[in-house]
PDB file of C-alpha atoms and ligand atoms in Angstrom:
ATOM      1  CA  UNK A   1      -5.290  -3.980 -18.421  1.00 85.00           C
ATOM      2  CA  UNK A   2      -4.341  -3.314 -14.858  1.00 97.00           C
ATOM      3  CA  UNK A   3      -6.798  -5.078 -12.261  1.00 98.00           C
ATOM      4  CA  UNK A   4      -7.584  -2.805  -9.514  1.00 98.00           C
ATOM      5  CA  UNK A   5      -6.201  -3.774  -6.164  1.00 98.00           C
ATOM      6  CA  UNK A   6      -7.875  -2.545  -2.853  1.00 98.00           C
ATOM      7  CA  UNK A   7      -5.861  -3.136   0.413  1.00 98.00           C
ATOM      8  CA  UNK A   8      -7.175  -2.604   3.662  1.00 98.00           C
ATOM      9  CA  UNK A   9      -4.572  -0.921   6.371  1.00 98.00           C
ATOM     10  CA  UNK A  10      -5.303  -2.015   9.509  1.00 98.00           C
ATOM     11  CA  UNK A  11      -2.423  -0.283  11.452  1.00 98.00           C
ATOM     12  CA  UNK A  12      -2.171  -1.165  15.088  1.00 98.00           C
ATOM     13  CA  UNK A  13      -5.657  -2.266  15.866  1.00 98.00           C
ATOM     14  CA  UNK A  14      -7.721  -4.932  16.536  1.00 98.00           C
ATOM     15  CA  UNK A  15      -7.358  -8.612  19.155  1.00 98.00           C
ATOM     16  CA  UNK A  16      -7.249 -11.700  17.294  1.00 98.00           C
ATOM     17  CA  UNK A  17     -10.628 -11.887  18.069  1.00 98.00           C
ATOM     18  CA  UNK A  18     -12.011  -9.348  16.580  1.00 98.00           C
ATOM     19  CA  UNK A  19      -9.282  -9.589  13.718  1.00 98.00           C
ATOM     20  CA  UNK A  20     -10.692 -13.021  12.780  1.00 98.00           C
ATOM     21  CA  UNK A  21     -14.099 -11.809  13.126  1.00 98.00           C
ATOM     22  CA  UNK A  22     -13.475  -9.003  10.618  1.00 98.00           C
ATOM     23  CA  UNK A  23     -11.534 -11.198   8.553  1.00 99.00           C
ATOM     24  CA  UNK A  24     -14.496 -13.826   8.611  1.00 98.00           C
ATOM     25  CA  UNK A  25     -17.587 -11.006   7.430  1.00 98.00           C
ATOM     26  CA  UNK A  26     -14.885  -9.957   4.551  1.00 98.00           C
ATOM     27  CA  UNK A  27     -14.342 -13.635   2.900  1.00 98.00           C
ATOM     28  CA  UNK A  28     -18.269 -13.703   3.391  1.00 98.00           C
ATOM     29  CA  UNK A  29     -18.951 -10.514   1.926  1.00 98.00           C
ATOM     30  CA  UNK A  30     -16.167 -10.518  -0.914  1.00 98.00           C
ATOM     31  CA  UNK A  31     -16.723 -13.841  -2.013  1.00 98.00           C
ATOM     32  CA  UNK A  32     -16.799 -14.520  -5.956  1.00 96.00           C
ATOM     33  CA  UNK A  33     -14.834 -10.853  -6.482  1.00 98.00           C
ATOM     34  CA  UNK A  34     -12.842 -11.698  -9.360  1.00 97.00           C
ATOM     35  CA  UNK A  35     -11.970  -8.271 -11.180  1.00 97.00           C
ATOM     36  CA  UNK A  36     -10.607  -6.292  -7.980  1.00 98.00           C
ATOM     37  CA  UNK A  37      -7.332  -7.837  -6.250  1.00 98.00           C
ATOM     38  CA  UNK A  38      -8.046  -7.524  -2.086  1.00 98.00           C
ATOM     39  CA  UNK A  39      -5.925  -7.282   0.813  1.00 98.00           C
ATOM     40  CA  UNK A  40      -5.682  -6.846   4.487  1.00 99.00           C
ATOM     41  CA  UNK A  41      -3.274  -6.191   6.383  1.00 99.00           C
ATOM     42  CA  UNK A  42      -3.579  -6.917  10.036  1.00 98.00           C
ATOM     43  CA  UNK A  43      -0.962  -6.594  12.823  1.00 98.00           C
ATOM     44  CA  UNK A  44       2.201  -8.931  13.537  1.00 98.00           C
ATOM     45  CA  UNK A  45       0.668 -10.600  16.731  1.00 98.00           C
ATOM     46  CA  UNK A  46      -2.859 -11.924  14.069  1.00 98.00           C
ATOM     47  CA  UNK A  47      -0.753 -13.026  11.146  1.00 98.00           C
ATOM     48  CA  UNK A  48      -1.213 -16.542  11.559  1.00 98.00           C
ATOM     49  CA  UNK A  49      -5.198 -16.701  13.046  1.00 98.00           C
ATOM     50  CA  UNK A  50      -6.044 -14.356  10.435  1.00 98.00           C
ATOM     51  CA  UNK A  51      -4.045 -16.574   7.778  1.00 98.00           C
ATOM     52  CA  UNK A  52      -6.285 -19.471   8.329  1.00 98.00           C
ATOM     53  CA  UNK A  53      -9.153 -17.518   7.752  1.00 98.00           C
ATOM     54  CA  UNK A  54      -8.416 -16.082   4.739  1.00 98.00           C
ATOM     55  CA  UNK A  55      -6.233 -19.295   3.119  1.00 98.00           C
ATOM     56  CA  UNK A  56      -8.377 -20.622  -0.366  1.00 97.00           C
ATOM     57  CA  UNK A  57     -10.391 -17.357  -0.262  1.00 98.00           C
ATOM     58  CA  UNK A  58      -9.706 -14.480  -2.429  1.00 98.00           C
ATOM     59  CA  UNK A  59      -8.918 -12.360   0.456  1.00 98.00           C
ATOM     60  CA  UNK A  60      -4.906 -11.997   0.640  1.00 98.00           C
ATOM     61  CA  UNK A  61      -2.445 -10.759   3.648  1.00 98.00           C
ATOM     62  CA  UNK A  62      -0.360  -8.405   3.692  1.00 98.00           C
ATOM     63  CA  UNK A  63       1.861  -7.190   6.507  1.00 99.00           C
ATOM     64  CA  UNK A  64       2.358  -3.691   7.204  1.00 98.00           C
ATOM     65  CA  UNK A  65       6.440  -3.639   7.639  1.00 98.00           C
ATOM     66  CA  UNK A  66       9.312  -6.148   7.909  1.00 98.00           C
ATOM     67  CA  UNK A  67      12.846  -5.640   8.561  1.00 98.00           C
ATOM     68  CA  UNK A  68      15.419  -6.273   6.103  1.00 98.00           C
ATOM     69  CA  UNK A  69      18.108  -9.188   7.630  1.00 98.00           C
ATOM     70  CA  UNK A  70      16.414 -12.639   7.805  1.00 98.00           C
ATOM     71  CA  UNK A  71      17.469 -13.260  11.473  1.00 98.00           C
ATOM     72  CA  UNK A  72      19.638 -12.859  14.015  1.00 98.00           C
ATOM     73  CA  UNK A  73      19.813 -10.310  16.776  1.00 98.00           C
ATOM     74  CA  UNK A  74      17.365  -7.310  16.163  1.00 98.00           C
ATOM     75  CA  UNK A  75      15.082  -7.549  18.951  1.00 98.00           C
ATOM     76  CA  UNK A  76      11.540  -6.309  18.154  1.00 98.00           C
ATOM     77  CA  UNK A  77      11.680  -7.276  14.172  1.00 98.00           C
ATOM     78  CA  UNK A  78      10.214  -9.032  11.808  1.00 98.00           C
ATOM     79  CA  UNK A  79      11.823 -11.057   8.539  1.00 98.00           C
ATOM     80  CA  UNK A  80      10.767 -11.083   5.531  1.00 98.00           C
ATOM     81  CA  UNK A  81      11.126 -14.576   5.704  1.00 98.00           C
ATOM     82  CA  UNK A  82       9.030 -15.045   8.747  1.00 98.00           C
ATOM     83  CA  UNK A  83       6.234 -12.988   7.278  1.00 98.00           C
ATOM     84  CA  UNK A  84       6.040 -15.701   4.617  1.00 98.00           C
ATOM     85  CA  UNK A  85       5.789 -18.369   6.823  1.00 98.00           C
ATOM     86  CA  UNK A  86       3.161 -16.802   9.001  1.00 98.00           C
ATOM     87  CA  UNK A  87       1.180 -16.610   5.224  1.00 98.00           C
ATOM     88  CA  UNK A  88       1.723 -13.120   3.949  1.00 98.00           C
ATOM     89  CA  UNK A  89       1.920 -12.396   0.506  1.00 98.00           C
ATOM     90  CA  UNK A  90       2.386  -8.950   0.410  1.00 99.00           C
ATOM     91  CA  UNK A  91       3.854  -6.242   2.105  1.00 99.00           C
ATOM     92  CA  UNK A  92       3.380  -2.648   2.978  1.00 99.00           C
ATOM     93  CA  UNK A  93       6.842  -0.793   2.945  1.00 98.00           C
ATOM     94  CA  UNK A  94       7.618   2.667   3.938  1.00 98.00           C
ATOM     95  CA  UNK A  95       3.990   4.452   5.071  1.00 98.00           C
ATOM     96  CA  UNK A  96       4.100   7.917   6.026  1.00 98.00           C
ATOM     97  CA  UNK A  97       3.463   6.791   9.345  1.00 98.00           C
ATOM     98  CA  UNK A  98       6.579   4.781   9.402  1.00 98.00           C
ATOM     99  CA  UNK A  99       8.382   7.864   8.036  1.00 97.00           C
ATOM    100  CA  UNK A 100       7.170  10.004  10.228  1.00 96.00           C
ATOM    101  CA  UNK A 101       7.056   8.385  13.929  1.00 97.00           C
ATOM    102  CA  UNK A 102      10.053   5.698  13.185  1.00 98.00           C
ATOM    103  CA  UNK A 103      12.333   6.981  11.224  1.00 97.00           C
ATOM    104  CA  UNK A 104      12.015   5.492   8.551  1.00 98.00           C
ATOM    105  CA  UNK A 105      14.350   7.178   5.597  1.00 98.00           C
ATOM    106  CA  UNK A 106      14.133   6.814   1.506  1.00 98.00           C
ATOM    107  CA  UNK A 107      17.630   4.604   2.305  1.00 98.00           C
ATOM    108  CA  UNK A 108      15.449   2.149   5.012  1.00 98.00           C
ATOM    109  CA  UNK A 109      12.906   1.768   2.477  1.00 98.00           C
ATOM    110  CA  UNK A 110      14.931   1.040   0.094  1.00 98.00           C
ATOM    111  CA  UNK A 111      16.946  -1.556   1.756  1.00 98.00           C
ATOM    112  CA  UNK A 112      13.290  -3.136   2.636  1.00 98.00           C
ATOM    113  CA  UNK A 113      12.278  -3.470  -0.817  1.00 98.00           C
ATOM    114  CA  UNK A 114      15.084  -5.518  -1.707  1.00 98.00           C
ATOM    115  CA  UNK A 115      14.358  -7.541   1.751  1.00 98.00           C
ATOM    116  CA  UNK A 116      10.281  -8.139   0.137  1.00 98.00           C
ATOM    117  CA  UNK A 117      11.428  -8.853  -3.342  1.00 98.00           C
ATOM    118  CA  UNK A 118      14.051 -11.289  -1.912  1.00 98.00           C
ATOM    119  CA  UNK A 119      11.853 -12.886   0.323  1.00 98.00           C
ATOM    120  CA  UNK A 120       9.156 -13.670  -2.566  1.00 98.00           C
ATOM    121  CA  UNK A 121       6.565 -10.730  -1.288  1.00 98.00           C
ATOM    122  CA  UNK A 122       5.245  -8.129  -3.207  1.00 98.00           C
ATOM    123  CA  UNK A 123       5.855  -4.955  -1.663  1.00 98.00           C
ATOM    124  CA  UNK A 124       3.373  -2.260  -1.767  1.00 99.00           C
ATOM    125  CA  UNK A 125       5.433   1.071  -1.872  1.00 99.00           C
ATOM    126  CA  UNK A 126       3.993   4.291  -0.197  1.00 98.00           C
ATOM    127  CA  UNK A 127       5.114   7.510  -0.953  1.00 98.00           C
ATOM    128  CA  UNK A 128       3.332  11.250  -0.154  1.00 98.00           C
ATOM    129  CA  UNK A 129       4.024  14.623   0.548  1.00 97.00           C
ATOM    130  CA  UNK A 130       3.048  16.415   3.759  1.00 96.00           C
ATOM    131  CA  UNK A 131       0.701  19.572   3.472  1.00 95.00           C
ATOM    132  CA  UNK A 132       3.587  22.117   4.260  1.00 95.00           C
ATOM    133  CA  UNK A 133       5.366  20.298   1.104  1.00 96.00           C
ATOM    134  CA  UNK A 134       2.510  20.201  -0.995  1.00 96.00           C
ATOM    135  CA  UNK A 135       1.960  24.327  -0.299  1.00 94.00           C
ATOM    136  CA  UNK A 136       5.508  24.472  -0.585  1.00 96.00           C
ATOM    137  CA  UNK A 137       5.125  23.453  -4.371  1.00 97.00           C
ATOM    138  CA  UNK A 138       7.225  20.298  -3.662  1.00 98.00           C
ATOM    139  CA  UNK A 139       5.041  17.147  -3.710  1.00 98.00           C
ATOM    140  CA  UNK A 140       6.394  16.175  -6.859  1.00 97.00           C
ATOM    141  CA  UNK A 141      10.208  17.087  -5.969  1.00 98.00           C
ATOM    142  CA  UNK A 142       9.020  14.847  -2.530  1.00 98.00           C
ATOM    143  CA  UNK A 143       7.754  12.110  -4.420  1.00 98.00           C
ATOM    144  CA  UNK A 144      10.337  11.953  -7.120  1.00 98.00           C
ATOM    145  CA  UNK A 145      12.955  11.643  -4.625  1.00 98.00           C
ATOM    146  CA  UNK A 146      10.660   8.859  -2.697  1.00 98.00           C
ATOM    147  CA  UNK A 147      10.496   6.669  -5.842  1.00 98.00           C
ATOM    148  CA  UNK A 148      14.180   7.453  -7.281  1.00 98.00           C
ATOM    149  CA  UNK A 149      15.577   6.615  -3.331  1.00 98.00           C
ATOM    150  CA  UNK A 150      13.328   3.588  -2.706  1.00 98.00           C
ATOM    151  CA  UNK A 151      14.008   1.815  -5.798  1.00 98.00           C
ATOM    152  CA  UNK A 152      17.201   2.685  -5.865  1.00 98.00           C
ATOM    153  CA  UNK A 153      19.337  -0.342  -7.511  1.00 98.00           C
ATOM    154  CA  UNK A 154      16.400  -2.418  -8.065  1.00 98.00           C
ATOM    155  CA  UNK A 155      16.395  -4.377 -11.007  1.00 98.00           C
ATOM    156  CA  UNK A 156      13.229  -3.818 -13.453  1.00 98.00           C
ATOM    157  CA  UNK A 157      12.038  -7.943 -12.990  1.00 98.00           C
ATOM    158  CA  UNK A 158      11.759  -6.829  -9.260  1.00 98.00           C
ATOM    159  CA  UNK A 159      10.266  -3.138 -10.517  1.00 98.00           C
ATOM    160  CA  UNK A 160       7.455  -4.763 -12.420  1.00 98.00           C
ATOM    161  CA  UNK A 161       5.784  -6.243  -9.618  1.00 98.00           C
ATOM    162  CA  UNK A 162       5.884  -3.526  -6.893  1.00 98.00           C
ATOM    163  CA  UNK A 163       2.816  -2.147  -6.369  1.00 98.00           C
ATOM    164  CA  UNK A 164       3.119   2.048  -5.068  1.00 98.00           C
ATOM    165  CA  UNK A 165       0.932   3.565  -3.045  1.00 98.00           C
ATOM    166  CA  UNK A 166       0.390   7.024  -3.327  1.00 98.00           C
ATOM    167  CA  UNK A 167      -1.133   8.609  -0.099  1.00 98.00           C
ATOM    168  CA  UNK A 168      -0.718  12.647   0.503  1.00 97.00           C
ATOM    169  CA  UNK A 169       0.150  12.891   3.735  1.00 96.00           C
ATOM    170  CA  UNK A 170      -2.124  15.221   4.838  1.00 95.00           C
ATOM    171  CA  UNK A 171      -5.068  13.452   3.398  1.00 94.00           C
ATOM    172  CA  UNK A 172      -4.463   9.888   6.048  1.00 93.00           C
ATOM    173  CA  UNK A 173      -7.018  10.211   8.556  1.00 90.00           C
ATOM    174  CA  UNK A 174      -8.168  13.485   8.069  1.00 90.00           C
ATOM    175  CA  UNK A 175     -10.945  13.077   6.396  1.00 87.00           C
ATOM    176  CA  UNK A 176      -9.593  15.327   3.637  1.00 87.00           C
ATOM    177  CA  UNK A 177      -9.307  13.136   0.245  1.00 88.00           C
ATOM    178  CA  UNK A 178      -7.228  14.587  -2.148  1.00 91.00           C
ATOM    179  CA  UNK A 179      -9.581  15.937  -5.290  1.00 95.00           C
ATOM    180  CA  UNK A 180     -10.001  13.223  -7.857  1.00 96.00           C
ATOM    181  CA  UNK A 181      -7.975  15.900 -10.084  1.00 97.00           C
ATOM    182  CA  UNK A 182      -4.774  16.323  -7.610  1.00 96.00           C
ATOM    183  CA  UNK A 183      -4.666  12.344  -6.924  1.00 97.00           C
ATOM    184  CA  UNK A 184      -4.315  11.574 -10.680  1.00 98.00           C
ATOM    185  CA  UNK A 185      -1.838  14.423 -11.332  1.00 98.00           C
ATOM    186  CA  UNK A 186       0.386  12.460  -9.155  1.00 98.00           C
ATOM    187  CA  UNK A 187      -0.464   9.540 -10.047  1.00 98.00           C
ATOM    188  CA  UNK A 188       0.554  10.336 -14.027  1.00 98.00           C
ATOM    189  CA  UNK A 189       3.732  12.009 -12.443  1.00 98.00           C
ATOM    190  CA  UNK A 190       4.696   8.486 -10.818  1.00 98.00           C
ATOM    191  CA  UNK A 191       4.092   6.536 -13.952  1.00 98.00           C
ATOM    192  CA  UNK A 192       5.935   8.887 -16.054  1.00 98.00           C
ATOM    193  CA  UNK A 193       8.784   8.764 -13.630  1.00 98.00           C
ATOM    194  CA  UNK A 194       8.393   4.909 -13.950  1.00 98.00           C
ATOM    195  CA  UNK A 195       8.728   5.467 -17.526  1.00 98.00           C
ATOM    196  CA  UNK A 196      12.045   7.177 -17.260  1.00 98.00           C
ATOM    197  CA  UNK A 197      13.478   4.626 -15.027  1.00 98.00           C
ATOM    198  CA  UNK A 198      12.398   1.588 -16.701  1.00 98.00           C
ATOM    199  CA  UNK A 199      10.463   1.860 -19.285  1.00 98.00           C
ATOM    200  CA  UNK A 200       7.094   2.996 -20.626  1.00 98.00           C
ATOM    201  CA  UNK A 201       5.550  -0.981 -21.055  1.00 98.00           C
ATOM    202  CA  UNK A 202       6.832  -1.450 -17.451  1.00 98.00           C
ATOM    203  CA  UNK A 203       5.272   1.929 -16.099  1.00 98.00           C
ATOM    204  CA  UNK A 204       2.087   0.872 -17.612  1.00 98.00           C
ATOM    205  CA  UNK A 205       1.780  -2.667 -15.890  1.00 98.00           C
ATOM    206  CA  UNK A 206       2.721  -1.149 -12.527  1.00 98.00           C
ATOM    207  CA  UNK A 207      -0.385  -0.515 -10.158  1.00 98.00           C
ATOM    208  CA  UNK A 208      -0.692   2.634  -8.677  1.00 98.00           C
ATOM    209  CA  UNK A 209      -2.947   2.803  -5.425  1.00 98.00           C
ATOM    210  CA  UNK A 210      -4.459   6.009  -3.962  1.00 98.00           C
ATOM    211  CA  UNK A 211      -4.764   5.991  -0.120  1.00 97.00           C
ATOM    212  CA  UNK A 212      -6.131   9.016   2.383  1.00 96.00           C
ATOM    213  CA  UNK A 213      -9.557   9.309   3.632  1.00 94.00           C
ATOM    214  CA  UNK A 214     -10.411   6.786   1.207  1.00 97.00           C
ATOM    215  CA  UNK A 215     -14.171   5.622   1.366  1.00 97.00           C
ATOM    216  CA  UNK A 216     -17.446   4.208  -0.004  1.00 97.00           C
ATOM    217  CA  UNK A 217     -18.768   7.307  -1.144  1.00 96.00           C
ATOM    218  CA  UNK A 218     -15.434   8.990  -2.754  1.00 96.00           C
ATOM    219  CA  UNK A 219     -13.850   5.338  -3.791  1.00 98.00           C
ATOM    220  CA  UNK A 220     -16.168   5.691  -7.457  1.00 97.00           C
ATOM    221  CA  UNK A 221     -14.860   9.220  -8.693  1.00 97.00           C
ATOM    222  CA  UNK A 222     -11.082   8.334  -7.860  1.00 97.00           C
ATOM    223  CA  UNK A 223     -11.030   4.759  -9.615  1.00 98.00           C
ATOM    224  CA  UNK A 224     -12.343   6.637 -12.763  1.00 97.00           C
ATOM    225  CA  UNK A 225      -8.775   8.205 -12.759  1.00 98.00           C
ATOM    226  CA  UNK A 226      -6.835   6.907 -15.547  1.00 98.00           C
ATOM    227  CA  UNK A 227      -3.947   6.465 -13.494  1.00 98.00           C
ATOM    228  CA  UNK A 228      -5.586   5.303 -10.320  1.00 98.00           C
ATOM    229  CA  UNK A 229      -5.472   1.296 -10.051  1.00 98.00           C
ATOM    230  CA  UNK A 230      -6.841   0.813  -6.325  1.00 98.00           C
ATOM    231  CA  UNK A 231      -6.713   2.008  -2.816  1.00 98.00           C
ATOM    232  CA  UNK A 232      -5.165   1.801   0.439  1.00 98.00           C
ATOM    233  CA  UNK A 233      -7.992   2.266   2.784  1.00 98.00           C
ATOM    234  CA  UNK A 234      -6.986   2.749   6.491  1.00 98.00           C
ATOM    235  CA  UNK A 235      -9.624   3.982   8.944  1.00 97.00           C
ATOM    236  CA  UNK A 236     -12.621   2.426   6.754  1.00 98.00           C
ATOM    237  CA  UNK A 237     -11.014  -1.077   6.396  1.00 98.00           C
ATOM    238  CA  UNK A 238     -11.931  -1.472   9.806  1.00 98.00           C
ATOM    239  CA  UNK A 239     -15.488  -2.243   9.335  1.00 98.00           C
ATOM    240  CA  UNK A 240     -16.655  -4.641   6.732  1.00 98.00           C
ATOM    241  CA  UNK A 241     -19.351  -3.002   5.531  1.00 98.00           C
ATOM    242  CA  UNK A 242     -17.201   0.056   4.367  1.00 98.00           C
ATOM    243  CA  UNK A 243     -14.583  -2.162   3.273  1.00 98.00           C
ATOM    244  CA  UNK A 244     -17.099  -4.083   1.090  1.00 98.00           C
ATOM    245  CA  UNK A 245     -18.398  -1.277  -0.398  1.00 98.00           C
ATOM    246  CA  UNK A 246     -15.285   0.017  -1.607  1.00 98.00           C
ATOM    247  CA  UNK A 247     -14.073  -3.316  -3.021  1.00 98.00           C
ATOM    248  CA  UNK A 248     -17.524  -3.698  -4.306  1.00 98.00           C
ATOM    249  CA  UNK A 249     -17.159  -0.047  -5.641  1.00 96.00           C
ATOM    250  CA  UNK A 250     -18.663  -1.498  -9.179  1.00 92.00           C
ATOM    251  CA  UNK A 251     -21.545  -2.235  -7.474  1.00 79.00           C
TER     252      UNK A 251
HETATM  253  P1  LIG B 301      -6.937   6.422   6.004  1.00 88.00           P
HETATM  254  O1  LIG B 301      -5.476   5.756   5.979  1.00 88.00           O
HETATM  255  O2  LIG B 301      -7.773   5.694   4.966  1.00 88.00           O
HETATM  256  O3  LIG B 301      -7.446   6.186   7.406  1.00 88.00           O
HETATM  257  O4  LIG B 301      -6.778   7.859   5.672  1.00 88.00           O
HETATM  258  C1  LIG B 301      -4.859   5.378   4.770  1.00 88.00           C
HETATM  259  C2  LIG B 301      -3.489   4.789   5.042  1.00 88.00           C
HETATM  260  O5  LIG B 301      -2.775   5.294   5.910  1.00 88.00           O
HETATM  261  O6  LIG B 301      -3.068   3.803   4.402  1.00 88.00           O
END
């Protein structure tokens, strides 16, 4: 009912070199993949070379941020516009790591949601606790207050196509997963919340993606989580034999 979509976060690395290169193996490697949905998601500066490897393929790109105005005088940004025209379909919105070293608020995020939606991307919406939350007893007060904020306002035609990422903060590249148990927990928690907000046949069309120290050998037991739809892979989407392996996690 909901096809399983596996992104690949590759944060600030790679030349357009080795970008294409990668980008090359993976429409090589991933060709005639029909029942998972793929993405990569490469840096600004690759958008385009990377965009004419991928175009006809089943490979799509993603960006990993964009500002919300569509242009004008905000030195250093990106439009949502402009990620379209460089060939993006998608759109990561609000990682930790945005949180975290950039300041990125529930208020930012939100205002970058409506920016994707407007510009004809499909966001991909992270949320997470951090560890001190999670022993606190908080992740779901943390990520209640990350969905509620981010989609603040957002009408449920918009809602249906998000996709939300769920990635424990303390699980991105650490090497610590989060338990096949404690991922879906959440996971049910965010579609229930869904649920409340807009509806329980909108909550169940909604992909939710796990993401933190996601790879080949650990992608299996988490996709047989009801509630887990796909992955944001960081660190092993850098390789495309890992990345392969958990697109091809089917076998
Ligand atoms: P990781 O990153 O797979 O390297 O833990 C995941 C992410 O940040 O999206």
């Amino acid at each position: 009912m909901r096809k399983p979509f596996i992104a690949g976060n590759w944060k600030m690395n790679l030349t357009t070199r080795e970008a294409t290169a990668l980008a090359k193996k993976l429409v090589e490697s991933l060709a005639g993949v029909t029942q998972v949905e793929i993405g990569i998601a490469p840096v600004y500066t690759v958008l385009p070379a990377v965009a004419a490897v991928v175009r006809g393929s089943n490979v799509q790109l993603l960006a990993q941020n964009l500002f919300w105005v569509d242009s004008g005088a905000y030195t250093g940004e990106v439009s949502g516009p402009m990620l379209k025209d460089a060939g993006c379909s998608h759109v990561i919105v609000g990682h930790s790591e945005r949180r975290q070293h950039f300041g990125e608020t529930d208020e930012s995020v939100n205002k970058k949601l409506k920016a994707a939606f407007a510009s004809g991307l499909v966001p991909i919406f992270c949320v997470g606790e951090t560890l001190a939350e999670r022993e606190q007893g908080r992740t779901f007060a943390v990520v209640e207050r990350q969905v509620k904020g981010g989609l603040q306002d957002i009408p449920a035609t918009d809602a249906a196509k998000i996709v939300v990422a769920y990635e424990p903060v303390w699980a991105i590249g650490t090497g610590k997963t989060a338990t096949p148990a404690q991922a879906q927990e959440v996971h049910a928690q965010i579609r229930s919340l869904l649920a409340r907000l807009y509806g329980q046949e909108l909550a169940d069309q909604v992909r939710i993606q796990y993401g933190g120290s996601v790879k080949a050998d650990n992608i299996a037991e988490l996709m047989q989580q009801p509630d887990l739809d796909g992955a944001l892979v960081g660190g092993a989407s850098l390789k495309a034999d890992s990345f392969t392996a958990i697109v091809r996690f089917q076998g």
